[in-house]
Coordinates of C-alpha atoms in Angstrom, one line a residue:
M1 CA 6.0 100.4 84.7
E2 CA 7.2 101.2 88.1
I3 CA 10.7 100.7 89.3
T4 CA 11.6 99.6 92.9
F5 CA 15.1 100.3 94.2
L6 CA 15.5 97.5 96.5
G7 CA 19.5 97.9 97.3
T8 CA 21.6 100.9 96.6
G9 CA 24.3 100.4 98.2
V10 CA 27.7 98.2 97.6
A11 CA 29.8 95.3 99.5
I12 CA 30.8 98.0 102.4
P13 CA 27.9 97.8 104.9
Q14 CA 25.9 101.3 105.1
K15 CA 23.1 102.4 107.0
G16 CA 20.0 102.7 104.9
R17 CA 21.6 100.9 102.0
V18 CA 21.8 97.1 101.0
Q19 CA 23.6 96.2 98.3
S20 CA 22.5 96.3 94.7
G21 CA 19.0 95.4 93.6
V22 CA 16.1 96.4 91.3
M23 CA 12.8 95.6 90.8
V24 CA 10.9 96.2 88.0
R25 CA 6.8 95.8 87.9
L26 CA 5.7 95.2 83.9
E27 CA 1.7 95.1 84.1
E28 CA 2.2 93.6 87.5
K29 CA 5.0 91.0 86.8
P30 CA 7.7 91.6 88.3
L31 CA 11.6 91.7 87.0
L32 CA 14.5 91.5 89.1
I33 CA 17.3 93.0 88.1
D34 CA 20.4 91.9 90.4
C35 CA 20.2 90.3 93.9
G36 CA 22.4 91.6 96.1
S37 CA 22.8 91.0 100.4
G38 CA 19.8 92.6 101.8
V39 CA 18.0 92.5 98.8
L40 CA 15.3 89.6 99.6
S41 CA 15.0 91.4 103.2
R42 CA 13.7 94.2 101.3
F43 CA 10.9 92.5 99.7
P44 CA 8.2 92.7 102.2
D45 CA 8.6 96.9 102.8
A46 CA 8.6 97.0 99.1
G47 CA 4.8 94.7 98.8
I48 CA 6.7 92.4 96.9
L49 CA 5.6 88.6 96.9
H50 CA 8.8 86.5 96.4
T51 CA 7.1 83.7 95.1
N52 CA 6.3 86.2 92.1
V53 CA 9.4 86.6 91.2
D54 CA 10.6 83.8 88.6
T55 CA 12.8 86.1 86.2
V56 CA 16.2 88.0 87.5
L57 CA 18.9 89.7 85.1
L58 CA 21.9 89.9 86.7
S59 CA 24.6 92.6 85.6
H60 CA 27.4 90.7 86.2
L61 CA 28.4 88.4 89.4
H62 CA 30.2 90.0 91.9
L63 CA 28.6 89.5 95.4
D64 CA 27.2 92.8 96.0
H65 CA 25.0 92.3 92.7
V66 CA 24.2 88.2 93.7
A67 CA 24.7 87.4 97.1
D68 CA 21.1 86.7 97.5
L69 CA 20.0 85.2 94.5
I70 CA 20.4 81.7 96.1
P71 CA 18.7 82.4 99.5
L72 CA 15.6 83.8 97.2
V73 CA 15.9 80.3 94.9
K74 CA 15.5 78.7 98.3
A75 CA 12.7 80.7 99.6
N76 CA 10.6 80.1 96.6
W77 CA 11.0 76.4 96.9
L78 CA 10.3 76.4 100.4
R79 CA 7.0 77.7 99.4
G80 CA 6.4 75.2 96.4
K81 CA 7.7 77.9 94.0
T82 CA 10.4 75.7 91.9
D83 CA 10.9 77.3 88.7
M84 CA 13.0 80.3 87.6
R85 CA 14.7 82.4 84.8
I86 CA 18.1 83.9 85.3
Y87 CA 19.9 85.8 82.7
G88 CA 23.4 87.3 82.8
P89 CA 26.5 87.5 81.0
D90 CA 29.2 85.0 80.3
G91 CA 30.0 82.7 83.2
T92 CA 26.7 82.5 85.0
E93 CA 25.5 79.1 84.3
D94 CA 28.9 78.0 85.7
W95 CA 29.1 80.1 88.5
F96 CA 25.5 79.3 89.5
S97 CA 25.3 75.6 89.1
T98 CA 28.8 75.4 91.3
V99 CA 27.0 77.9 94.1
L100 CA 23.8 76.0 94.0
G101 CA 25.3 72.3 94.0
A102 CA 26.6 73.2 97.2
Y103 CA 23.1 72.5 98.3
E104 CA 22.3 69.1 97.0
Y105 CA 19.0 69.0 99.0
I106 CA 17.9 72.8 97.0
L107 CA 19.2 71.4 94.0
D108 CA 16.9 68.4 93.5
G109 CA 13.8 70.2 93.9
V110 CA 14.5 73.2 91.5
N111 CA 13.9 73.7 87.9
V112 CA 16.0 76.9 87.3
D113 CA 16.8 77.7 83.5
V114 CA 20.2 79.6 83.1
I115 CA 20.3 82.1 79.7
E116 CA 23.7 83.6 79.3
L117 CA 24.0 86.6 77.2
S118 CA 26.4 88.2 74.6
P119 CA 26.7 92.1 74.3
G120 CA 23.9 93.5 71.4
K121 CA 21.5 90.6 72.3
E122 CA 17.7 91.6 72.5
F123 CA 15.1 89.2 74.0
T124 CA 11.8 88.8 75.3
P125 CA 11.8 86.8 78.9
E126 CA 9.2 84.7 79.3
G127 CA 5.7 85.8 80.1
F128 CA 6.8 89.9 79.3
D129 CA 5.4 91.7 77.3
C130 CA 8.7 93.8 76.7
E131 CA 12.2 94.0 75.2
I132 CA 15.3 94.0 76.7
T133 CA 18.6 94.7 75.2
C134 CA 22.0 94.4 76.3
A135 CA 25.2 96.1 76.0
A136 CA 29.1 95.5 77.0
A137 CA 29.8 98.0 80.2
A138 CA 33.3 98.7 81.7
H139 CA 34.0 96.6 84.6
S140 CA 36.5 94.3 85.7
V141 CA 34.7 91.4 85.2
P142 CA 32.1 90.3 82.1
T143 CA 29.3 93.0 82.8
L144 CA 25.9 94.1 81.1
A145 CA 24.5 97.0 80.7
Y146 CA 20.4 96.4 80.2
R147 CA 17.5 98.7 78.4
V148 CA 14.2 97.7 79.3
T149 CA 11.6 98.5 76.5
A150 CA 7.9 98.2 77.4
E151 CA 4.4 100.3 76.0
D152 CA 4.8 102.6 78.6
G153 CA 8.5 103.7 79.2
E154 CA 11.7 102.6 78.7
F155 CA 15.3 103.0 80.6
V156 CA 18.5 101.8 80.8
Y157 CA 20.4 100.4 83.8
S158 CA 24.4 100.3 84.1
G159 CA 25.2 98.3 86.4
D160 CA 28.9 98.7 87.5
T161 CA 30.7 100.3 85.1
E162 CA 33.0 103.3 83.8
P163 CA 31.3 105.9 81.9
C164 CA 31.5 103.9 78.5
R165 CA 30.3 104.6 74.6
D166 CA 28.3 101.3 74.6
V167 CA 26.2 102.1 77.3
M168 CA 25.6 105.7 76.2
D169 CA 24.9 104.1 72.9
L170 CA 22.0 102.1 75.1
A171 CA 20.7 105.3 76.7
V172 CA 20.1 107.7 73.6
E173 CA 16.3 108.6 73.9
T174 CA 15.7 106.6 76.8
D175 CA 13.4 107.7 79.4
L176 CA 15.2 107.3 82.3
L177 CA 19.0 106.3 82.3
I178 CA 20.1 104.2 86.2
H179 CA 24.0 105.2 86.1
E180 CA 26.0 103.9 88.8
C181 CA 28.1 106.9 90.8
S182 CA 29.8 105.1 93.1
F183 CA 32.2 107.9 94.2
P184 CA 32.7 111.8 94.7
A185 CA 33.8 113.6 92.1
G186 CA 38.0 114.2 92.3
T187 CA 38.6 110.3 93.7
K188 CA 41.0 108.6 90.9
V189 CA 38.9 105.2 90.2
T190 CA 39.0 102.5 87.5
N191 CA 36.0 100.2 86.9
H192 CA 33.3 102.5 88.2
T193 CA 32.2 106.2 88.0
T194 CA 32.1 109.8 89.3
P195 CA 29.7 113.0 88.6
V196 CA 32.4 114.1 86.9
T197 CA 33.3 111.3 84.3
L198 CA 30.0 110.6 83.6
A199 CA 29.4 114.6 83.2
E200 CA 32.2 114.2 80.6
M201 CA 30.9 111.2 78.8
L202 CA 27.5 113.0 78.7
E203 CA 29.2 116.1 77.1
E204 CA 30.7 114.3 74.6
Y205 CA 28.1 112.2 73.2
N206 CA 25.4 115.4 73.8
M207 CA 22.7 113.0 73.7
E208 CA 18.8 113.2 74.1
I209 CA 17.8 111.8 77.5
G210 CA 15.4 111.6 80.1
S211 CA 16.2 111.8 83.4
I212 CA 19.0 110.3 85.3
C213 CA 18.8 108.4 88.5
L214 CA 22.5 108.0 90.3
T215 CA 23.1 104.5 92.7
H216 CA 25.3 102.4 93.7
F217 CA 27.3 105.1 96.3
Y218 CA 30.2 103.9 98.4
P219 CA 30.4 105.2 102.1
E220 CA 33.3 108.2 100.0
M221 CA 29.8 109.6 98.7
R222 CA 28.2 110.6 101.7
G223 CA 27.9 114.1 102.2
H224 CA 28.4 114.6 98.1
E225 CA 25.0 113.7 97.0
R226 CA 23.9 117.2 96.3
E227 CA 27.6 118.0 94.7
A228 CA 26.6 115.1 92.0
V229 CA 23.2 116.6 91.4
H230 CA 24.5 119.9 90.6
R231 CA 27.8 118.5 88.6
L232 CA 25.0 116.8 86.9
K233 CA 22.2 118.6 86.0
G234 CA 21.7 120.1 82.4
Y235 CA 22.9 116.8 80.9
G236 CA 19.4 115.0 80.8
D237 CA 15.7 116.8 79.9
G238 CA 14.5 115.4 83.3
E239 CA 15.8 115.3 87.1
I240 CA 18.2 114.1 88.3
I241 CA 18.0 111.6 90.9
L242 CA 19.8 110.4 93.8
A243 CA 17.8 106.6 94.5
E244 CA 17.2 105.3 98.1
D245 CA 16.8 102.0 99.2
L246 CA 13.0 101.4 98.6
M247 CA 12.4 104.4 96.5
R248 CA 9.7 104.6 93.8
L249 CA 9.7 106.1 90.4
E250 CA 7.0 105.4 87.8
L251 CA 7.8 105.9 83.9

């Protein structure tokens, strides 16, 4: 299993970071998790052929996680790839049909299946040899964290969230926890995570976990990344990793 971080930033533009997107290769088949602005442009640099991507998981519907999804559908359509499956939280079907409905010239030419998920759902996407479980994250809109389990490893992707019990339960004994860390220690914030609030939750759980990879950095985190690593050191059996655009991890 290979994980490529296509975008590790947020809605505010930053040099070197586009918005949220993670590509997972499962036996050479790509699974895209979130598709924020700038993610599609990272495909060539990551060696990903966009027409090979036909399955997308959405954590939630904020623009910095979905803005490049319609452009991906169009790019595939222009090259004759018309089918896609999109999984997401409550509201995904209405959002997608509304946005795509503004482009009638694409609407009639594509076959997109939107599957809405509820927390606790377990499923295997068509064409994949893996199991995916979702849990409710703590954000300002319905948001899902995902656990992807395959023969060669498993990881959890938190989406946007405050540190919360449901996501921690999902991450027990996983090889890798990909968790947002939007702001530095000392920032008072809801709906998002700081190194201190994540450390407090991990300490409360005292759970077995592998490596922890931090992502979804606001500009305020610049210069504070190493502080985050130091604060979280020792809470996983593996490394504390700072995600960068186009960084690859293997499980």
